Structure formats: structure tokens, C-alpha cells
Tab-separated table of C-alpha atoms in Angstrom:
chain	number	residue	atom	x	y	z
A	1	MET	CA	-9.974	-9.593	-1.547
A	2	GLN	CA	-10.697	-11.337	1.746
A	3	GLN	CA	-10.075	-9.362	4.897
A	4	THR	CA	-7.606	-10.445	7.573
A	5	PRO	CA	-8.947	-13.675	9.129
A	6	ALA	CA	-11.015	-12.847	12.223
A	7	HIS	CA	-9.657	-13.991	15.526
A	8	ASP	CA	-10.814	-13.779	19.121
A	9	ASN	CA	-7.583	-12.502	20.642
A	10	VAL	CA	-8.001	-9.269	22.553
A	11	ASN	CA	-5.173	-6.750	22.215
A	12	LEU	CA	-4.702	-6.164	25.944
A	13	ASP	CA	-2.285	-3.252	25.423
A	14	LEU	CA	-4.935	-1.504	23.364
A	15	LEU	CA	-7.718	-2.346	25.810
A	16	ALA	CA	-5.637	-0.811	28.617
A	17	LEU	CA	-5.495	2.504	26.733
A	18	ILE	CA	-9.290	3.012	26.691
A	19	PRO	CA	-9.876	5.537	29.494
A	20	PRO	CA	-12.086	4.443	32.392
A	21	GLY	CA	-15.296	6.465	32.283
A	22	THR	CA	-15.511	6.370	28.493
A	23	ARG	CA	-19.129	6.954	27.470
A	24	ARG	CA	-19.227	5.773	23.879
A	25	VAL	CA	-16.555	3.798	22.049
A	26	VAL	CA	-16.425	3.501	18.256
A	27	GLU	CA	-14.238	0.672	17.024
A	28	ILE	CA	-13.248	0.554	13.363
A	29	GLY	CA	-12.355	-2.912	12.144
A	30	CYS	CA	-14.119	-4.603	15.072
A	31	ALA	CA	-13.831	-8.107	13.527
A	32	ASN	CA	-15.824	-10.509	15.768
A	33	GLY	CA	-16.269	-7.959	18.545
A	34	ALA	CA	-13.689	-9.481	20.899
A	35	LEU	CA	-12.562	-6.059	22.175
A	36	ALA	CA	-16.191	-4.929	22.646
A	37	ARG	CA	-16.858	-8.019	24.728
A	38	ALA	CA	-13.770	-7.494	26.901
A	39	TRP	CA	-14.431	-3.759	27.330
A	40	ARG	CA	-18.099	-4.133	28.178
A	41	ALA	CA	-17.305	-6.843	30.713
A	42	LYS	CA	-15.257	-4.132	32.472
A	43	ALA	CA	-17.574	-1.194	31.737
A	44	PRO	CA	-21.134	-2.448	31.224
A	45	ALA	CA	-22.596	1.084	31.197
A	46	SER	CA	-20.448	2.120	28.247
A	47	GLU	CA	-21.902	2.118	24.722
A	48	PHE	CA	-19.860	0.398	22.032
A	49	ILE	CA	-20.329	0.847	18.284
A	50	GLY	CA	-18.485	-1.687	16.156
A	51	ILE	CA	-17.886	-1.199	12.433
A	52	ASP	CA	-16.273	-3.678	10.094
A	53	ILE	CA	-15.891	-3.670	6.328
A	54	ASP	CA	-16.815	-7.364	6.286
A	55	PRO	CA	-20.571	-7.953	6.834
A	56	GLU	CA	-20.036	-11.414	8.340
A	57	TYR	CA	-17.673	-10.000	10.962
A	58	ALA	CA	-20.069	-7.136	11.748
A	59	ALA	CA	-22.947	-9.614	12.158
A	60	ARG	CA	-20.931	-11.636	14.659
A	61	ALA	CA	-19.800	-8.488	16.503
A	62	ALA	CA	-23.429	-7.449	17.013
A	63	ALA	CA	-23.646	-9.906	19.924
A	64	HIS	CA	-21.040	-7.874	21.849
A	65	CYS	CA	-21.704	-4.275	20.726
A	66	THR	CA	-24.576	-1.915	21.465
A	67	ARG	CA	-24.617	-1.333	17.710
A	68	ALA	CA	-22.618	-3.023	14.955
A	69	PHE	CA	-22.752	-2.572	11.227
A	70	ALA	CA	-20.767	-3.240	8.081
A	71	ALA	CA	-19.216	-0.258	6.319
A	72	ASP	CA	-16.037	1.127	4.849
A	73	ILE	CA	-15.211	4.043	7.153
A	74	GLU	CA	-13.603	5.863	4.222
A	75	GLN	CA	-16.823	5.747	2.188
A	76	LEU	CA	-19.302	6.540	4.938
A	77	PRO	CA	-21.668	9.375	3.904
A	78	ASP	CA	-21.702	12.413	6.203
A	79	ALA	CA	-25.165	11.645	7.611
A	80	GLU	CA	-24.131	8.162	8.644
A	81	PHE	CA	-20.761	9.331	9.948
A	82	ALA	CA	-22.575	11.888	12.119
A	83	THR	CA	-24.564	9.103	13.860
A	84	LEU	CA	-21.240	7.945	15.356
A	85	PHE	CA	-21.117	11.138	17.445
A	86	PRO	CA	-21.192	12.172	20.196
A	87	SER	CA	-18.438	9.683	21.036
A	88	ASP	CA	-15.314	9.953	23.118
A	89	CYS	CA	-13.064	7.042	22.184
A	90	TRP	CA	-12.297	5.801	18.681
A	91	VAL	CA	-10.369	2.562	18.404
A	92	PHE	CA	-8.294	1.486	15.396
A	93	GLY	CA	-6.714	-1.814	16.380
A	94	ASP	CA	-4.547	-2.914	13.444
A	95	CYS	CA	-6.812	-0.981	11.124
A	96	LEU	CA	-5.362	2.402	10.026
A	97	GLU	CA	-2.856	0.606	7.782
A	98	HIS	CA	-5.792	-0.866	5.826
A	99	LEU	CA	-7.119	2.567	4.819
A	100	ARG	CA	-6.315	4.372	1.588
A	101	ASP	CA	-6.222	7.708	3.360
A	102	PRO	CA	-5.775	7.307	7.121
A	103	TRP	CA	-4.772	10.995	7.354
A	104	GLU	CA	-8.240	12.015	6.175
A	105	ALA	CA	-9.981	9.578	8.560
A	106	LEU	CA	-8.054	11.055	11.511
A	107	ARG	CA	-8.941	14.621	10.454
A	108	ARG	CA	-12.596	13.765	10.006
A	109	ILE	CA	-12.825	12.265	13.500
A	110	ARG	CA	-10.831	15.148	15.008
A	111	ALA	CA	-13.429	17.612	13.718
A	112	ARG	CA	-16.325	15.929	15.580
A	113	ILE	CA	-15.001	14.027	18.574
A	114	ASP	CA	-15.906	15.156	22.120
A	115	ALA	CA	-13.433	17.712	23.510
A	116	ASP	CA	-12.248	15.179	26.109
A	117	GLY	CA	-12.180	12.345	23.571
A	118	CYS	CA	-9.312	10.217	22.334
A	119	VAL	CA	-8.194	7.874	19.585
A	120	VAL	CA	-6.606	4.608	20.598
A	121	THR	CA	-4.631	2.825	17.924
A	122	CYS	CA	-2.333	-0.128	17.294
A	123	ILE	CA	-0.256	0.086	14.103
A	124	PRO	CA	2.305	-2.341	12.677
A	125	ASN	CA	5.851	-1.025	12.396
A	126	ALA	CA	7.073	-0.996	8.788
A	127	GLN	CA	10.589	-0.465	10.101
A	128	HIS	CA	10.575	-3.794	11.954
A	129	TRP	CA	13.749	-5.738	11.168
A	130	SER	CA	11.751	-8.539	9.549
A	131	VAL	CA	10.250	-6.104	7.033
A	132	GLN	CA	13.720	-4.711	6.301
A	133	TRP	CA	14.972	-8.273	5.889
A	134	ARG	CA	12.177	-9.013	3.457
A	135	LEU	CA	13.065	-6.010	1.330
A	136	LEU	CA	16.771	-6.758	1.450
A	137	SER	CA	16.151	-10.358	0.395
A	138	GLY	CA	13.387	-9.502	-2.074
A	139	GLN	CA	10.997	-11.803	-0.204
A	140	PHE	CA	8.481	-9.016	0.382
A	141	ARG	CA	5.598	-11.440	-0.040
A	142	TYR	CA	2.065	-10.514	0.921
A	143	GLU	CA	0.444	-13.006	3.271
A	144	ASP	CA	-2.965	-13.717	4.790
A	145	SER	CA	-2.089	-12.076	8.108
A	146	GLY	CA	0.834	-10.629	10.055
A	147	LEU	CA	3.035	-7.668	9.163
A	148	LEU	CA	2.682	-8.323	5.435
A	149	ASP	CA	-1.063	-8.934	5.521
A	150	ARG	CA	-2.202	-8.402	1.930
A	151	THR	CA	-4.897	-5.977	3.071
A	152	HIS	CA	-2.197	-3.620	4.436
A	153	ILE	CA	-1.927	-0.767	2.004
A	154	ARG	CA	-0.128	1.795	4.176
A	155	TRP	CA	3.262	1.556	5.815
A	156	PHE	CA	4.326	3.618	8.792
A	157	THR	CA	7.423	3.904	10.959
A	158	ARG	CA	7.578	5.453	14.447
A	159	GLN	CA	8.706	8.691	12.815
A	160	THR	CA	5.974	8.820	10.163
A	161	MET	CA	3.260	7.761	12.631
A	162	LEU	CA	4.181	10.737	14.828
A	163	GLU	CA	4.171	12.985	11.759
A	164	MET	CA	0.728	11.738	10.742
A	165	PHE	CA	-0.718	12.408	14.201
A	166	ALA	CA	0.790	15.906	14.411
A	167	GLY	CA	-0.355	16.669	10.864
A	168	THR	CA	-3.959	15.704	11.546
A	169	GLY	CA	-4.483	17.520	14.852
A	170	TRP	CA	-3.586	14.880	17.420
A	171	ALA	CA	-1.037	14.723	20.235
A	172	VAL	CA	0.348	11.516	21.720
A	173	GLU	CA	-0.719	11.194	25.330
A	174	GLN	CA	0.621	7.708	25.784
A	175	GLY	CA	2.540	5.322	23.572
A	176	ALA	CA	4.148	1.932	23.858
A	177	ALA	CA	5.999	-0.531	21.694
A	178	ARG	CA	5.018	-4.179	21.390
A	179	SER	CA	7.889	-6.512	20.616
A	180	LEU	CA	8.583	-10.189	20.242
A	181	ASN	CA	12.038	-11.662	20.592
A	182	PRO	CA	12.527	-14.447	18.073
A	183	PRO	CA	15.954	-16.142	17.778
A	184	GLN	CA	17.026	-14.331	14.574
A	185	GLN	CA	16.378	-10.877	16.020
A	186	ALA	CA	19.795	-10.203	17.586
A	187	GLN	CA	21.666	-11.015	14.380
A	188	ALA	CA	19.306	-8.937	12.247
A	189	LEU	CA	19.551	-5.959	14.592
A	190	ALA	CA	23.351	-6.172	14.595
A	191	ALA	CA	23.314	-6.010	10.786
A	192	ILE	CA	20.892	-3.088	10.846
A	193	GLY	CA	23.109	-1.242	13.311
A	194	ALA	CA	26.133	-1.670	11.043
A	195	PHE	CA	24.099	-0.599	8.007
A	196	ALA	CA	22.934	2.546	9.817
A	197	GLN	CA	26.451	3.370	10.924
A	198	ALA	CA	27.677	3.169	7.338
A	199	PHE	CA	25.289	6.027	6.506
A	200	GLY	CA	25.926	8.317	9.388
A	201	LEU	CA	22.681	7.354	11.091
A	202	ASP	CA	22.546	6.640	14.793
A	203	PRO	CA	22.897	2.834	15.005
A	204	ALA	CA	21.215	2.612	18.401
A	205	GLN	CA	18.202	4.562	17.112
A	206	ALA	CA	17.997	2.412	13.977
A	207	GLN	CA	18.047	-0.724	16.125
A	208	ALA	CA	15.496	0.656	18.600
A	209	ASP	CA	13.172	1.609	15.742
A	210	ALA	CA	13.559	-1.802	14.095
A	211	THR	CA	12.652	-3.785	17.225
A	212	PRO	CA	8.905	-3.167	17.842
A	213	ILE	CA	6.476	-5.168	15.766
A	214	GLN	CA	3.634	-2.759	16.595
A	215	TYR	CA	3.092	0.540	18.340
A	216	VAL	CA	0.074	1.458	20.450
A	217	PHE	CA	-0.932	5.053	21.113
A	218	ARG	CA	-3.544	7.097	22.859
A	219	LEU	CA	-4.070	10.401	21.045
A	220	ARG	CA	-5.792	13.531	22.284
A	221	PRO	CA	-7.003	16.490	20.222
A	222	THR	CA	-4.382	19.269	20.039
B	1	MET	CA	-6.764	11.875	-2.354
B	2	HIS	CA	-5.336	13.398	-5.509
B	3	GLN	CA	-3.761	11.176	-8.078
B	4	THR	CA	-0.118	11.493	-9.119
B	5	PRO	CA	0.349	14.975	-10.669
B	6	LEU	CA	-0.123	15.065	-14.404
B	7	HIS	CA	2.975	14.926	-16.571
B	8	ASP	CA	3.603	14.694	-20.274
B	9	LEU	CA	6.589	12.343	-20.232
B	10	VAL	CA	6.396	9.339	-22.486
B	11	ASN	CA	7.972	6.183	-21.122
B	12	VAL	CA	10.148	5.422	-24.153
B	13	GLU	CA	11.430	2.075	-22.873
B	14	LEU	CA	7.909	0.875	-22.199
B	15	MET	CA	6.762	2.029	-25.615
B	16	SER	CA	9.641	0.141	-27.244
B	17	MET	CA	8.069	-3.083	-25.914
B	18	ILE	CA	4.745	-2.602	-27.708
B	19	PRO	CA	4.539	-5.134	-30.557
B	20	PRO	CA	4.489	-2.986	-33.733
B	21	ALA	CA	1.458	-4.738	-35.224
B	22	SER	CA	-0.730	-4.356	-32.137
B	23	ARG	CA	-4.331	-3.919	-33.192
B	24	ARG	CA	-5.936	-2.510	-30.093
B	25	LEU	CA	-4.091	-1.210	-27.045
B	26	VAL	CA	-5.602	-0.510	-23.654
B	27	ASP	CA	-3.589	1.983	-21.582
B	28	VAL	CA	-4.591	1.831	-17.906
B	29	GLY	CA	-3.676	5.024	-16.062
B	30	CYS	CA	-3.359	6.867	-19.369
B	31	MET	CA	-3.223	10.373	-17.842
B	32	GLN	CA	-3.655	12.856	-20.678
B	33	GLY	CA	-2.904	10.274	-23.362
B	34	SER	CA	0.756	11.031	-24.120
B	35	LEU	CA	1.507	7.421	-24.983
B	36	ALA	CA	-1.544	7.213	-27.267
B	37	ARG	CA	-0.478	10.422	-29.024
B	38	VAL	CA	3.047	9.202	-29.763
B	39	TRP	CA	2.032	5.643	-30.644
B	40	ARG	CA	-0.725	6.705	-33.039
B	41	GLU	CA	1.552	9.176	-34.807
B	42	GLN	CA	3.721	6.185	-35.685
B	43	HIS	CA	0.866	3.658	-36.082
B	44	PRO	CA	-2.212	5.510	-37.311
B	45	GLN	CA	-4.127	2.226	-37.827
B	46	ALA	CA	-3.870	1.143	-34.184
B	47	GLU	CA	-6.695	1.772	-31.780
B	48	VAL	CA	-5.766	2.985	-28.317
B	49	ILE	CA	-8.265	2.924	-25.459
B	50	GLY	CA	-7.208	5.065	-22.517
B	51	ILE	CA	-8.569	4.615	-18.987
B	52	ASP	CA	-7.811	6.811	-16.043
B	53	ILE	CA	-9.289	6.924	-12.562
B	54	ASP	CA	-9.172	10.737	-12.710
B	55	ALA	CA	-12.035	12.091	-14.834
B	56	ASP	CA	-10.106	15.276	-15.729
B	57	TYR	CA	-7.174	13.239	-17.040
B	58	ALA	CA	-9.498	10.954	-19.040
B	59	GLU	CA	-11.176	14.011	-20.578
B	60	LEU	CA	-7.794	15.340	-21.755
B	61	ALA	CA	-6.874	11.889	-23.109
B	62	LYS	CA	-9.901	11.875	-25.449
B	63	LYS	CA	-7.940	14.048	-27.844
B	64	HIS	CA	-5.312	11.352	-28.411
B	65	CYS	CA	-7.121	8.049	-27.850
B	66	THR	CA	-9.666	6.361	-30.088
B	67	ARG	CA	-11.681	6.062	-26.888
B	68	ALA	CA	-10.980	7.348	-23.396
B	69	LEU	CA	-12.941	6.658	-20.271
B	70	ALA	CA	-12.766	7.572	-16.618
B	71	GLY	CA	-12.932	4.532	-14.381
B	72	ASP	CA	-11.298	2.431	-11.735
B	73	ILE	CA	-10.108	-0.724	-13.499
B	74	GLU	CA	-10.695	-2.672	-10.285
B	75	THR	CA	-14.388	-1.843	-10.082
B	76	LEU	CA	-15.408	-1.731	-13.766
B	77	ASP	CA	-18.633	-3.666	-14.291
B	78	ASP	CA	-18.507	-6.694	-16.595
B	79	ALA	CA	-20.181	-4.874	-19.503
B	80	THR	CA	-17.675	-1.995	-19.491
B	81	PHE	CA	-14.761	-4.363	-18.945
B	82	GLY	CA	-16.058	-6.528	-21.797
B	83	SER	CA	-16.078	-3.505	-24.110
B	84	LEU	CA	-12.273	-3.348	-23.774
B	85	PHE	CA	-11.989	-6.625	-25.723
B	86	PRO	CA	-10.947	-7.837	-28.204
B	87	SER	CA	-7.591	-6.235	-27.437
B	88	ASP	CA	-4.042	-7.466	-27.756
B	89	CYS	CA	-1.849	-5.117	-25.730
B	90	TRP	CA	-2.596	-3.875	-22.211
B	91	ILE	CA	-0.297	-1.257	-20.738
B	92	PHE	CA	0.267	-0.454	-17.073
B	93	GLY	CA	2.891	2.288	-16.987
B	94	ASP	CA	3.507	3.094	-13.313
B	95	CYS	CA	-0.017	1.996	-12.552
B	96	MET	CA	-0.142	-1.537	-11.139
B	97	GLU	CA	1.280	-0.386	-7.780
B	98	HIS	CA	-1.780	1.863	-7.396
B	99	LEU	CA	-4.216	-1.062	-7.380
B	100	ARG	CA	-5.583	-2.793	-4.311
B	101	ASP	CA	-5.612	-6.174	-5.977
B	102	PRO	CA	-3.316	-6.254	-9.017
B	103	TRP	CA	-3.422	-10.087	-8.908
B	104	ALA	CA	-7.167	-10.071	-9.656
B	105	VAL	CA	-6.733	-7.516	-12.456
B	106	LEU	CA	-4.043	-9.613	-14.145
B	107	ARG	CA	-6.248	-12.713	-13.918
B	108	ARG	CA	-9.265	-10.867	-15.294
B	109	ILE	CA	-7.304	-9.650	-18.325
B	110	ARG	CA	-5.694	-13.059	-18.828
B	111	ALA	CA	-9.138	-14.644	-19.157
B	112	ARG	CA	-10.168	-12.365	-22.061
B	113	ILE	CA	-7.097	-11.104	-23.914
B	114	ASP	CA	-6.398	-12.236	-27.504
B	115	ALA	CA	-4.350	-15.447	-27.643
B	116	ASP	CA	-1.432	-13.514	-29.179
B	117	GLY	CA	-1.828	-10.597	-26.758
B	118	CYS	CA	0.509	-9.176	-24.143
B	119	VAL	CA	0.637	-7.016	-21.034
B	120	LEU	CA	3.320	-4.351	-20.636
B	121	ILE	CA	4.232	-3.172	-17.177
B	122	CYS	CA	6.528	-0.553	-15.740
B	123	ILE	CA	6.594	-0.785	-11.962
B	124	PRO	CA	8.805	0.685	-9.222
B	125	ASN	CA	11.172	-1.634	-7.375
B	126	ALA	CA	10.382	-1.677	-3.654
B	127	GLN	CA	13.802	-3.204	-3.093
B	128	HIS	CA	15.579	-0.138	-4.513
B	129	TRP	CA	18.315	1.001	-2.116
B	130	SER	CA	16.578	4.345	-1.543
B	131	VAL	CA	13.438	2.602	-0.271
B	132	GLN	CA	15.533	0.374	1.991
B	133	TRP	CA	17.323	3.457	3.249
B	134	ARG	CA	14.016	5.104	4.060
B	135	LEU	CA	12.900	2.122	6.087
B	136	LEU	CA	16.236	1.907	7.875
B	137	SER	CA	16.119	5.580	8.805
B	138	GLY	CA	12.381	5.617	9.506
B	139	HIS	CA	11.896	8.362	6.905
B	140	PHE	CA	9.411	6.318	4.939
B	141	ARG	CA	7.412	9.395	4.097
B	142	TYR	CA	4.682	9.417	1.470
B	143	GLU	CA	5.117	12.113	-1.165
B	144	ASP	CA	3.226	13.605	-4.096
B	145	SER	CA	5.179	11.623	-6.671
B	146	GLY	CA	8.232	9.399	-7.057
B	147	MET	CA	8.973	6.073	-5.383
B	148	LEU	CA	6.879	6.925	-2.317
B	149	ASP	CA	3.953	8.454	-4.213
B	150	ARG	CA	1.096	8.434	-1.705
B	151	THR	CA	-1.174	6.720	-4.229
B	152	HIS	CA	1.140	3.654	-4.267
B	153	LEU	CA	-0.663	0.908	-2.400
B	154	ARG	CA	1.430	-2.109	-3.393
B	155	TRP	CA	5.118	-2.880	-3.116
B	156	PHE	CA	6.894	-5.412	-5.271
B	157	THR	CA	10.424	-6.692	-5.663
B	158	ARG	CA	11.872	-8.576	-8.663
B	159	GLN	CA	11.156	-11.810	-6.851
B	160	THR	CA	7.557	-11.018	-5.918
B	161	LEU	CA	6.775	-9.558	-9.356
B	162	LEU	CA	7.853	-12.813	-10.976
B	163	GLU	CA	5.730	-14.718	-8.474
B	164	MET	CA	2.693	-12.551	-9.207
B	165	PHE	CA	3.023	-13.071	-12.960
B	166	ALA	CA	3.414	-16.844	-12.618
B	167	GLU	CA	0.444	-17.091	-10.240
B	168	THR	CA	-1.862	-15.116	-12.491
B	169	GLY	CA	-1.157	-16.996	-15.707
B	170	TRP	CA	1.539	-14.904	-17.383
B	171	ALA	CA	5.033	-15.661	-18.658
B	172	VAL	CA	7.791	-13.059	-19.006
B	173	ALA	CA	8.643	-12.601	-22.697
B	174	GLN	CA	10.929	-9.614	-22.127
B	175	GLY	CA	12.229	-7.747	-19.110
B	176	MET	CA	14.439	-4.749	-18.460
B	177	THR	CA	15.473	-2.419	-15.697
B	178	ARG	CA	15.626	1.362	-15.441
B	179	SER	CA	17.976	2.998	-13.007
B	180	ILE	CA	19.044	6.502	-12.119
B	181	GLN	CA	22.640	6.917	-11.034
B	182	ALA	CA	22.922	8.826	-7.772
B	183	PRO	CA	26.191	9.860	-6.086
B	184	GLN	CA	25.469	7.970	-2.873
B	185	GLN	CA	24.517	4.796	-4.733
B	186	GLU	CA	27.798	2.894	-4.599
B	187	GLY	CA	28.184	3.365	-0.860
B	188	MET	CA	24.574	2.396	-0.231
B	189	LEU	CA	24.875	-0.784	-2.278
B	190	ASN	CA	28.061	-1.826	-0.494
B	191	ALA	CA	26.448	-1.253	2.880
B	192	LEU	CA	23.400	-3.257	1.792
B	193	ALA	CA	25.693	-6.071	0.659
B	194	ASN	CA	27.385	-6.134	4.078
B	195	CYS	CA	24.018	-6.158	5.775
B	196	ALA	CA	22.852	-9.020	3.533
B	197	GLN	CA	25.978	-11.010	4.332
B	198	GLN	CA	25.450	-10.547	8.063
B	199	MET	CA	21.893	-11.769	7.657
B	200	GLY	CA	23.018	-14.875	5.775
B	201	LEU	CA	21.843	-13.694	2.332
B	202	ASP	CA	23.764	-13.605	-0.961
B	203	PRO	CA	25.372	-10.130	-0.940
B	204	GLU	CA	25.787	-9.911	-4.729
B	205	GLN	CA	22.148	-10.766	-5.342
B	206	ALA	CA	21.069	-8.221	-2.719
B	207	LYS	CA	23.121	-5.542	-4.532
B	208	ARG	CA	21.776	-6.400	-7.960
B	209	ASP	CA	18.180	-6.400	-6.769
B	210	ALA	CA	18.589	-3.050	-5.000
B	211	LEU	CA	19.899	-1.242	-8.083
B	212	PRO	CA	16.925	-0.879	-10.483
B	213	MET	CA	14.456	1.872	-9.789
B	214	TRP	CA	11.855	0.340	-12.090
B	215	TYR	CA	11.302	-2.967	-13.811
B	216	LEU	CA	9.702	-3.252	-17.233
B	217	PHE	CA	8.110	-6.441	-18.481
B	218	ARG	CA	6.314	-7.768	-21.499
B	219	LEU	CA	4.113	-10.644	-20.422
B	220	THR	CA	2.405	-13.162	-22.648
B	221	PRO	CA	-0.253	-15.692	-21.646
B	222	ALA	CA	1.376	-18.742	-20.067
């Protein structure tokens, strides 16, 4: 299966979460290295290791990283994984949802990251109203990119993201929601609010949780 | 990650779809071979090949299958895959949703199966009201088994199942649904219908598609 098409857009919200003074960044799913390029323009002294499962992407990223290689982070042997440390900022930009076992990846990094290190991540919101609409209508169709990217194999909501972080030894230091506001959103959220109310759920919470398309977080070891 | 815990339940509805004169069955995700045991008691002439990704399960299945092997159906080399043919009935009982690329698997079987062969599938319905409720509430929590089994990587609705079959060269010869009646069901379905109506969808269709917990299909080459 082909990976998500590579693009050169930099996720500025994610970039902003990388702490100034970071010594060595490891980005999983670096695609063409757009984030590496943007980060190193700001912090030329910082090292940047880019890893992508797609060898063509990794080859292109090499131009912007201090080291780039192709690998599946979930299959990386211990010796090779160890070469990624010491490091103090791991970046998963729209990547954790592509892993079979993101819980294990977070635990494995937690065990080796520098004490003052962090994980910076952007994750799509499975509770977004458009995903709920697709289930309600049956049109839950995998696509080449977007929320229903066919290489997405894990689905998280705000609640289950927070549970995953707490369960794998991480605390949220900073978090933000990224939202769009397309014309159908108000009507869909009204319906979701009514649906929630019918079940004794808090309609305002259900609507708030259905609005973001992605969440970004900076996590610190607990 | 551990596979779904072993159980000895035979999926009677799925077994009722096996053509009685099948010569050679291939059961993907055979666990300890319960289906092979029951089928071969009734049809001692039939061969049953069992495959499971878990080597311990495959070892147990040897007792009941004419041949059992441990392997990931998605990464079997051509020689091993070729050894599963000729065959005329492939069975995926609660298995297809565990694959990364079920589309490719269906195409690969379609290219080699006997002209009079079939594929039998039992697959959870991602549109089931309980899954929609979990998204609405944010409690979309992976579990050890059931609808949100953590080894489920793919989510299908009636609509997207039919699309997958058509795209991969299969026609539906028979289909049925399995449901479990729960006390909160009626209220949930009515609330879903209201939500569908507010979103401009057909409320009756939304109710019908949210009712089955599983779909069962017998597919024949198109």
C-alpha cells in the first residue's frame, strides 16, 4: 500500500511546540523533510534525524536532515533504535495513527529519552463530526489522504489520546486543537449535540470534542 | 501485541454458508481449528488448511486441520501462497478487519481460486450503534476483544464492504446479518435516526445500517 502522498506543507502548530534549545530531534514519518528544513532554518546548530517508512521520501529528506533513513519504527532492532539516542525531542506529525502499536512506540521512547526531553505530536481526531457523519451515513470510505487516509490504522479521540499518554508514561505539557470551519459544520454539530443529549451525555462536551480535526501535544516524561 | 484471546466458539452462521461439496477449504485466522474440527466431522473427505498469525494457535489447529501453518496472509511469499491452491472455499471469520490491506488479499485470492470457488466472510459492522456511541462520547477505547478489539485495523460499513467486494472482483451470492439485542438499542437507534435526519440523511436507512453487529457474506468471482 502506498503511503500518504508527500507534501511540502509545514505543520506550523507542531513546529511551534519544538522547544528552543533542542539538541537532537528525531522525526518519525518525516516525508520530504519539510519540517526538518523549517526547524533547521531556525536552529541551525540542532541535529535532526528523519525516518520514513518510504525509502523515496527518506532519500528526499536527506537534503534537510543531519541523518535520514528509511525504516518502520515498529520493526527497528534494538541496536538501531539505540542510535537514535541521546535525543531530546521526538516528533510524530500525523504519524502515530499509522502504527499498529503506538502505545508500545511511546513506551519504548519513554525508556530512553533524555530526562528533559519531549514528544511532540499531531494526531487526527476520530471524533470529528465528519467522521461521525461518515459512520452514520455508512460512507466510511478510505481515501488517499485526509482523516480517512487508508494508511490510518488507529483511531483516537481527545479522551483516548489522553489515556494513551498517561498509560505510557507521558504527561501533557501543552495541547491545542486545530479546526477548520466548513459550511456544513454548524448543522452537523447541532445534530451531534441533540444526539448526545438523548443519551445523557453533555451536549456541549460532545460538540467541543467533535470540532477539532487534529490535536497537537507536547508531552513530557512523568 | 497479542492476538484476540483464543476461544472455542464455532461461528454456526458462517459455517452454514460453506458449500457442502467444498473440496479444499482455507481458513484464515483459524485459531485452534474449531471450524475445521466441526466441518470435518460432517465432511470427512474435505481438506481444511488452517492459517493463523499466532504460531501457538496454528500448532493447536494441526490436530483438526489437514494442514495448519503459522503465517501472516499479507506477507506470505508466492510459493507458500501458491501451495494453498487449488482451493474452492476461503474463510475469513472475524479476520479481514485485522489486515492492513484486505483489498489486496481479496484480489490475490480472486486471481487463483477455482472458478466455482467462494470466499466466506464474517466481519464487524463499524456502523453499529455502539461504535457510533463510542465516537460520540469519545470513549472509543481499544479492548482485548469485541467490536473494539485492539487488533482490528480496518473499519467497514455495509456500504463500504459492498464497494470493496465489487472493486476486488467479487459478487455477493449470499449475505446475512448477526445482531445482539441490547436494552438500550431502541433508544440509540431512534436517536441516530434523528441525528441522520438533521444531517439530511435517510433516517430509516441509518437505523437499519446501525443495527447489525456483524455481516456475513458468501462471495463468488464476478
